[in-house]
XYZ file of C-alpha atoms in Angstrom:
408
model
C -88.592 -11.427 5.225
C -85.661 -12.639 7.368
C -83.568 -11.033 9.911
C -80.493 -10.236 7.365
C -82.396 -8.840 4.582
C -84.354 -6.268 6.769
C -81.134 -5.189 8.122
C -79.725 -4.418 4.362
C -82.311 -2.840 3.761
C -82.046 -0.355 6.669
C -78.531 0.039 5.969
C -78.992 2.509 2.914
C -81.952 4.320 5.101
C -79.328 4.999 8.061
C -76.578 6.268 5.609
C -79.155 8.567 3.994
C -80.297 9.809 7.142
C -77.005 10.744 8.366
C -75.846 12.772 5.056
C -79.046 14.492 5.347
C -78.198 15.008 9.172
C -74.574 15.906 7.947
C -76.070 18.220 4.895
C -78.258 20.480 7.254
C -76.132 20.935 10.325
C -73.204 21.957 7.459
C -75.609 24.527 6.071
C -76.798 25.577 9.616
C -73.229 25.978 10.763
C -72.348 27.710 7.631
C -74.879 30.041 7.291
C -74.893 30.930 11.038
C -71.232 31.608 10.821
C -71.902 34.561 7.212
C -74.706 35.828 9.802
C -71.851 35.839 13.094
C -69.182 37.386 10.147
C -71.807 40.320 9.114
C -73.276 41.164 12.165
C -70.962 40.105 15.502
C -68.198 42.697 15.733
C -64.716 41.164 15.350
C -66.065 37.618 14.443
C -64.381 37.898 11.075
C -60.791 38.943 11.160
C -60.956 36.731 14.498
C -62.176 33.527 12.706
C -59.635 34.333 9.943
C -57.419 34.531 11.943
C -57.621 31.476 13.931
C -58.085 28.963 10.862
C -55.119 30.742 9.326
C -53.058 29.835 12.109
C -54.128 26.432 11.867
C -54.456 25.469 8.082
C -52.436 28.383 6.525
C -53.022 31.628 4.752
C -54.175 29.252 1.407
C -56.669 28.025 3.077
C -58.244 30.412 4.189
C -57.724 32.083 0.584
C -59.498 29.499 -0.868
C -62.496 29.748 1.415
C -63.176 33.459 1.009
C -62.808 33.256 -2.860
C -65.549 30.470 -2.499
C -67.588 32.154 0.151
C -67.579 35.501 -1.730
C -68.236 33.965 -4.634
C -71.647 32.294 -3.825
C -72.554 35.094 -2.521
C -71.982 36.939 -5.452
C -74.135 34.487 -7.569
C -76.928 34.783 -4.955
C -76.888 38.401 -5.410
C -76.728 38.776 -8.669
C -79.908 36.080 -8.639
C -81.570 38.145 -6.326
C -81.263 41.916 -7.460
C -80.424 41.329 -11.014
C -83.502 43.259 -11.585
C -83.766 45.396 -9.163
C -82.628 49.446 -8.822
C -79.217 50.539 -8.774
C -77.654 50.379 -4.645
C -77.445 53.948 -3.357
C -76.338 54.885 0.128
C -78.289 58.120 0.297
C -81.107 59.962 -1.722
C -79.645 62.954 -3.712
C -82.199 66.112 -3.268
C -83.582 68.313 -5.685
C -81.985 71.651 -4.598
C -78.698 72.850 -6.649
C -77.582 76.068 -4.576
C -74.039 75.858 -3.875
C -73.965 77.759 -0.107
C -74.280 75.547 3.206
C -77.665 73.425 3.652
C -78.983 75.114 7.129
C -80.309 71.438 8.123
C -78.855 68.618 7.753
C -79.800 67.563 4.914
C -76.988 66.970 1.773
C -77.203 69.299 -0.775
C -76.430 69.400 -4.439
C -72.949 70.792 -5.115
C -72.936 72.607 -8.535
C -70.810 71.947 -11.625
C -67.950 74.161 -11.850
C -69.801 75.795 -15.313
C -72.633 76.751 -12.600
C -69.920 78.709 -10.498
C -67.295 79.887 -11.939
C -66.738 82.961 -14.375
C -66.528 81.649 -18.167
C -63.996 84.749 -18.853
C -61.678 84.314 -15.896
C -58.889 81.589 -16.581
C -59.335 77.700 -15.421
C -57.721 77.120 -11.741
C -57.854 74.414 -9.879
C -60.891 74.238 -7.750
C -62.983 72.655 -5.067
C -65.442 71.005 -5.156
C -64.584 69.165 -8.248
C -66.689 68.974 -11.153
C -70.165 66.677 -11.682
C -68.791 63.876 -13.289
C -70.335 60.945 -15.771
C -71.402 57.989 -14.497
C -69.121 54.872 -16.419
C -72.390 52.440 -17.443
C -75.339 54.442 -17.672
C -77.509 51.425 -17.928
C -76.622 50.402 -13.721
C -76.501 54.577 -12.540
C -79.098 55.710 -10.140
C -80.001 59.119 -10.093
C -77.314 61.249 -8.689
C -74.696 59.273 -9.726
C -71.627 61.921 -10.535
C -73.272 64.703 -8.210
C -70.757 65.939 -5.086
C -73.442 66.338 -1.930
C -72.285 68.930 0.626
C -70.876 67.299 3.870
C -71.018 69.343 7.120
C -68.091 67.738 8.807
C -65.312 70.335 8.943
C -67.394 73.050 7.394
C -67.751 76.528 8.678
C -71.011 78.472 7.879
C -70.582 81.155 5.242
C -67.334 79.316 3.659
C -67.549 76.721 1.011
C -67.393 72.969 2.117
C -63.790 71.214 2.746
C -65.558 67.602 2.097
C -68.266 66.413 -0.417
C -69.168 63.240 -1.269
C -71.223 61.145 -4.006
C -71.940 57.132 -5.634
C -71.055 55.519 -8.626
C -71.459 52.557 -10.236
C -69.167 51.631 -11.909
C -70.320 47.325 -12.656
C -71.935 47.103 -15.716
C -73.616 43.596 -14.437
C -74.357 44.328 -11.062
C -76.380 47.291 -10.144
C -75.786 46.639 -6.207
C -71.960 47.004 -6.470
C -71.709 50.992 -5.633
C -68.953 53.029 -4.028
C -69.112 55.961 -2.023
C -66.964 58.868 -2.467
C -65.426 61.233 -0.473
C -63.461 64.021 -1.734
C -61.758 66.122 0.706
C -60.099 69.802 0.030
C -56.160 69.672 0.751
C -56.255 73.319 1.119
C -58.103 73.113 4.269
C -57.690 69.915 5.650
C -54.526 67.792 6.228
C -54.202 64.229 6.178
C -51.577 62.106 9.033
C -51.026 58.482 9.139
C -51.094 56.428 11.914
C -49.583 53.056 13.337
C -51.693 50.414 14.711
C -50.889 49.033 18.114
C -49.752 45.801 16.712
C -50.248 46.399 12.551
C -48.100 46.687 10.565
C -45.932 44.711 12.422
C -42.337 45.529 12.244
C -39.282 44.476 14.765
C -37.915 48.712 14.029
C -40.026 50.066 15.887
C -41.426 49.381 19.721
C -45.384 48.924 20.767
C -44.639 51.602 23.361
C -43.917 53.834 20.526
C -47.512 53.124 18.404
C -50.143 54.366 20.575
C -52.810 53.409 17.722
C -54.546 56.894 18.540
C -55.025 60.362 17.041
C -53.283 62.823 19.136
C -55.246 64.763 21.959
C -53.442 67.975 20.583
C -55.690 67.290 17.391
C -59.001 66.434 18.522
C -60.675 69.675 18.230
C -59.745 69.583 14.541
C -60.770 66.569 13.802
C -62.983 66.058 11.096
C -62.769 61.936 10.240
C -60.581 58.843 10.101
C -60.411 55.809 7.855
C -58.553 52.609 7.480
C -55.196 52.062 6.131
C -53.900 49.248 4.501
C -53.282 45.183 4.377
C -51.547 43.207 7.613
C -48.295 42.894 7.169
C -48.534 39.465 6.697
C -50.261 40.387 3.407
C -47.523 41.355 1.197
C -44.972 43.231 3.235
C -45.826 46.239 1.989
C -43.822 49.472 3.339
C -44.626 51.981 5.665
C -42.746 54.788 7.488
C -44.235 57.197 9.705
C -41.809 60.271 10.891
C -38.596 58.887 10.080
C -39.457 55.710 11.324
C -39.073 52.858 9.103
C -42.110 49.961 10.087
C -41.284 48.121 6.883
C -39.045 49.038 3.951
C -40.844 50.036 0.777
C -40.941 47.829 -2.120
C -40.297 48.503 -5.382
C -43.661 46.818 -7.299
C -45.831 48.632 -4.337
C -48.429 51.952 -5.050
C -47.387 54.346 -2.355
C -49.128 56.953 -0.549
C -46.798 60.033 0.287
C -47.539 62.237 2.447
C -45.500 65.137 2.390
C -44.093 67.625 5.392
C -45.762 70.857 3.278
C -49.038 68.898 3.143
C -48.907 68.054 -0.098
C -50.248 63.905 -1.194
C -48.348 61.888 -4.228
C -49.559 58.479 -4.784
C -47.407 56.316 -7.438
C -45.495 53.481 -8.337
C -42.440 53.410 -5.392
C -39.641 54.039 -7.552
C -41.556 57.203 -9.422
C -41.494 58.721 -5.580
C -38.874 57.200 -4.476
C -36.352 60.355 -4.841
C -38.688 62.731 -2.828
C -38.351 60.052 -0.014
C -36.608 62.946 2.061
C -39.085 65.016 1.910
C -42.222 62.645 2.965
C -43.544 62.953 6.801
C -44.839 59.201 6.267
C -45.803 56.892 3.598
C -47.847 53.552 3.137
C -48.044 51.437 0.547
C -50.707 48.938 -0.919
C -50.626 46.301 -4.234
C -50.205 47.656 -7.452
C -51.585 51.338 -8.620
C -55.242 50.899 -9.630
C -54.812 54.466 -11.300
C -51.751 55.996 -12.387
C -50.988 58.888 -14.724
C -54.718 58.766 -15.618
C -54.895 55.360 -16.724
C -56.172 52.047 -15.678
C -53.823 49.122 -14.397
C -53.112 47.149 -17.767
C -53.508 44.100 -15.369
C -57.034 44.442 -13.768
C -58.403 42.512 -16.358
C -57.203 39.535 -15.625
C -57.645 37.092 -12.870
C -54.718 37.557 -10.288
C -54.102 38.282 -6.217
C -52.101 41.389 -6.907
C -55.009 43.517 -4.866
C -55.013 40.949 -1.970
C -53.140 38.030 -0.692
C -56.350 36.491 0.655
C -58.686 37.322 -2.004
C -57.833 37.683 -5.838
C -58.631 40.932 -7.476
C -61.619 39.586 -9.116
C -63.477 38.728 -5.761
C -66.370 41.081 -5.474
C -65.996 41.635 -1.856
C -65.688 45.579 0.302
C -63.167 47.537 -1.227
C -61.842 50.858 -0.194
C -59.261 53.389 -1.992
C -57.257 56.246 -1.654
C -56.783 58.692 -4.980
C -55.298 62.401 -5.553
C -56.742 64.446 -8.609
C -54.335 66.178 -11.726
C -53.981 69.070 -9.314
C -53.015 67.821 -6.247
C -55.440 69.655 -4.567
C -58.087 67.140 -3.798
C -57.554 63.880 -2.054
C -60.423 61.263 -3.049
C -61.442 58.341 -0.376
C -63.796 55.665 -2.181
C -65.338 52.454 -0.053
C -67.027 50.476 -2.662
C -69.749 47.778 -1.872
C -69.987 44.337 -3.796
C -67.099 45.214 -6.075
C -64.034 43.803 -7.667
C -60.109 45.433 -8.190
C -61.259 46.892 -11.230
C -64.181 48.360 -10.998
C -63.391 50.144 -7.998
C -60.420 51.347 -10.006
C -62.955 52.427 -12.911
C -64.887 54.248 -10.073
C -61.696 55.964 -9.177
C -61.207 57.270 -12.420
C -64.271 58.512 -12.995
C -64.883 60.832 -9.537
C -61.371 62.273 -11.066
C -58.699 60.945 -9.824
C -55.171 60.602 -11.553
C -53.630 58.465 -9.372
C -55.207 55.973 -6.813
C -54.382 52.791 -4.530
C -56.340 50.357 -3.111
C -56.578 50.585 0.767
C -57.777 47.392 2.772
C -60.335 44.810 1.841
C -63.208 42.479 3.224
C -65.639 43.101 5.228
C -64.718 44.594 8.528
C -61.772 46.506 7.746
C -62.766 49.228 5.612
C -64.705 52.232 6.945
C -64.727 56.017 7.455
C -65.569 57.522 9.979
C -67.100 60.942 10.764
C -66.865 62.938 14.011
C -69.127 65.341 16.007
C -69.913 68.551 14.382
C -69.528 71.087 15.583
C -66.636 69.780 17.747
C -67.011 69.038 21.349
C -64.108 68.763 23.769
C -64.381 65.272 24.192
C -64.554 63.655 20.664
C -67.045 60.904 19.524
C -67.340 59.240 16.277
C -71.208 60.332 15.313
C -71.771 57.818 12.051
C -70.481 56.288 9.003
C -70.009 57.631 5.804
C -71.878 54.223 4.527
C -74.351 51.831 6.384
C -73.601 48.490 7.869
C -70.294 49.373 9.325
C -68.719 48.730 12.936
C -67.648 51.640 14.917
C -67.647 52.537 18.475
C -68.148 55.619 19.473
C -64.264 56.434 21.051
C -62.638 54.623 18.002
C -59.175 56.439 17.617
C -59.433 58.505 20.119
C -59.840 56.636 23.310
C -59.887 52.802 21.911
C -56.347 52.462 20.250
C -56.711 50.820 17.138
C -54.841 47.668 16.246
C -54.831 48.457 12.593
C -53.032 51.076 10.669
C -55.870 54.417 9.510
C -55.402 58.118 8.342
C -57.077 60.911 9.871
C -58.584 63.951 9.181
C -58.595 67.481 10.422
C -59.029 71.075 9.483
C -55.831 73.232 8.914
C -55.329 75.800 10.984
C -56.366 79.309 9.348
């Protein structure tokens, strides 16, 4: 064989070699940088950050619809069959005062409590509810678990929480619930030191911190909403204006008397005067009772960087018929409309979706009892980031809500 042909021949061999080369250190790269995303504290938003800056926010759009979405059909591959997600076990025991140890214990339904001859009020905790798809529930779906944050022994609990599943086709998409007594807890908002950002108001004036006068009554914080870069939406915290509200946006009220209104902006628009701060967030997922008409179709209205199809962490704000209980929902593996359906069925009216992806959603729950300096002791769900002075020593960068007792 001459000189020429034996080089042809190695020609094909060399090319192969180096796609293969190419091929692995791509999936090396790529799957190092999922583990460096999940696991390396401010990887993410950093990364996203840096390639949007370079490429452009459609870019990186287009790269965390496809990321998400492999991942998706990996885990629907994997855990098709498996049991439904849960984020805690639900015991046995259905008494309704104060678990002793720390345990969760079963709330009852209201039918268990209350007297069937006095008339229907308002109440906390709310009622059991149904699970949507019984064929992904797990046992204790729609069951309120006692959480001692906040609580007082001998008096009934100001927070409960419970799952639901509310994916017919995916068992390991599950969102945790919070609902939180308005009677006995208040709500504030709070800028971040540099999100939203906003040319009205000054960094020196946006701390990013609960205040120290609070501390002692502090029961938990979680996030707020998107960047401003991702949609513009409004927010105003004690007559000062961060962005302007928009007219298309679902709007979180919160009222000088304590009182919570989430809606559409022009439905709350005329009690603007009477709001201590609002923030808004895409479309309602929940309003007047009733499902978004457009969650069933395939559009970015609940997230500039992700469409509202991506099954990606989710979290949501919601306020019952009453207005006496304020719902918080971070939802694992899900899309805009389930967590919408999962919403609904905990029981509430009216709801908006918070922030998305993985790092930014959380809640987090302080010492208890309360100590005089203030820690963050765990998450309301596994896998996410904290430190333990989040909020109250570490400013934080993004926008959250906070928690604490009312005064009696």
């Amino acid at each position: 064989m001459t000189a020429p042909e034996t080089e042809k021949k190695k020609k094909p061999r060399r090319w192969r070699r180096r796609v293969g080369i190419g091929l692995g250190v791509t999936l090396v790269a790529g799957g190092a940088t999922w583990w460096a995303i999940h696991n390396v504290p401010g990887f993410g938003p950093a990364l996203a950050d840096g390639v949007r800056a370079v490429l452009g926010p459609s870019v990186v759009a287009w790269i965390e619809d496809t990321a998400y979405g492999i991942a998706d059909r990996v885990n629907v591959w994997r855990h098709g069959d498996e049991a439904p997600t849960t984020f805690w076990e639900t015991p046995a025991s259905s008494s309704a005062a104060l678990p002793a140890a720390p345990a969760p214990e079963v709330v009852p339904a209201k039918a268990d409590v209350a007297d069937a001859s006095a008339p229907e009020t308002p109440s906390f905790p709310p009622p059991r509810f149904e699970p949507p798809f019984t064929n992904v529930a797990a046992t204790g779906d729609g069951t309120w678990l006692v959480m001692q944050e906040g609580s007082r022994a001998g008096e009934p609990p100001v927070m409960v929480k419970g799952v639901v599943h509310p994916d017919p086709k995916r068992g390991f998409a599950a969102v945790a619930v919070v609902a939180m007594d308005l009677t006995r807890v208040a709500i504030r908002l709070v800028a971040g030191t540099t999100e939203p950002v906003s040319q009205n108001v000054p960094l020196s004036e946006r701390p990013g911190l609960v205040p120290a006068t609070e501390h002692l009554d502090l029961i938990a914080a979680f996030n707020g909403g998107f960047k401003a870069l991702h949609g513009q939406y409004g927010m105003m915290i004690g007559g000062k204006t961060f962005l302007p509200p928009r007219d298309i946006a679902c709007t979180v009220g919160l009222y000088r008397d304590g009182a919570i209104r989430i809606g559409t902006w022009p439905t709350l628009a005329p009690t603007e005067a009477q709001m201590a701060a609002y923030r808004q967030a895409p479309a309602c997922l929940v309003e007047g009772g009733e499902l978004n008409t457009k969650l069933t179709e395939y559009n970015k209205n609940w997230g500039a960087t992700v469409s509202g199809e991506t099954v990606i962490r989710r979290s949501a704000i919601g306020i019952d018929a009453a207005g006496r209980t304020l719902f918080y929902a971070l939802g694992e593996a899900v899309t805009a409309q389930s967590l919408a359906r999962a919403m609904k069925a905990a029981g509430a009216r009216d709801a908006a979706q918070l922030d998305v992806n993985y790092a930014y959603p959380r809640f987090l729950l302080f010492e208890h009892p309360p100590v005089a300096e203030r820690r963050v002791a765990s998450s309301l769900v596994p896998h996410v980031d904290y430190r333990t002075h989040d909020y109250v020593k570490d400013p934080s960068p993004r926008d959250f809500f906070y928690v604490t007792r009312r005064s009696q």
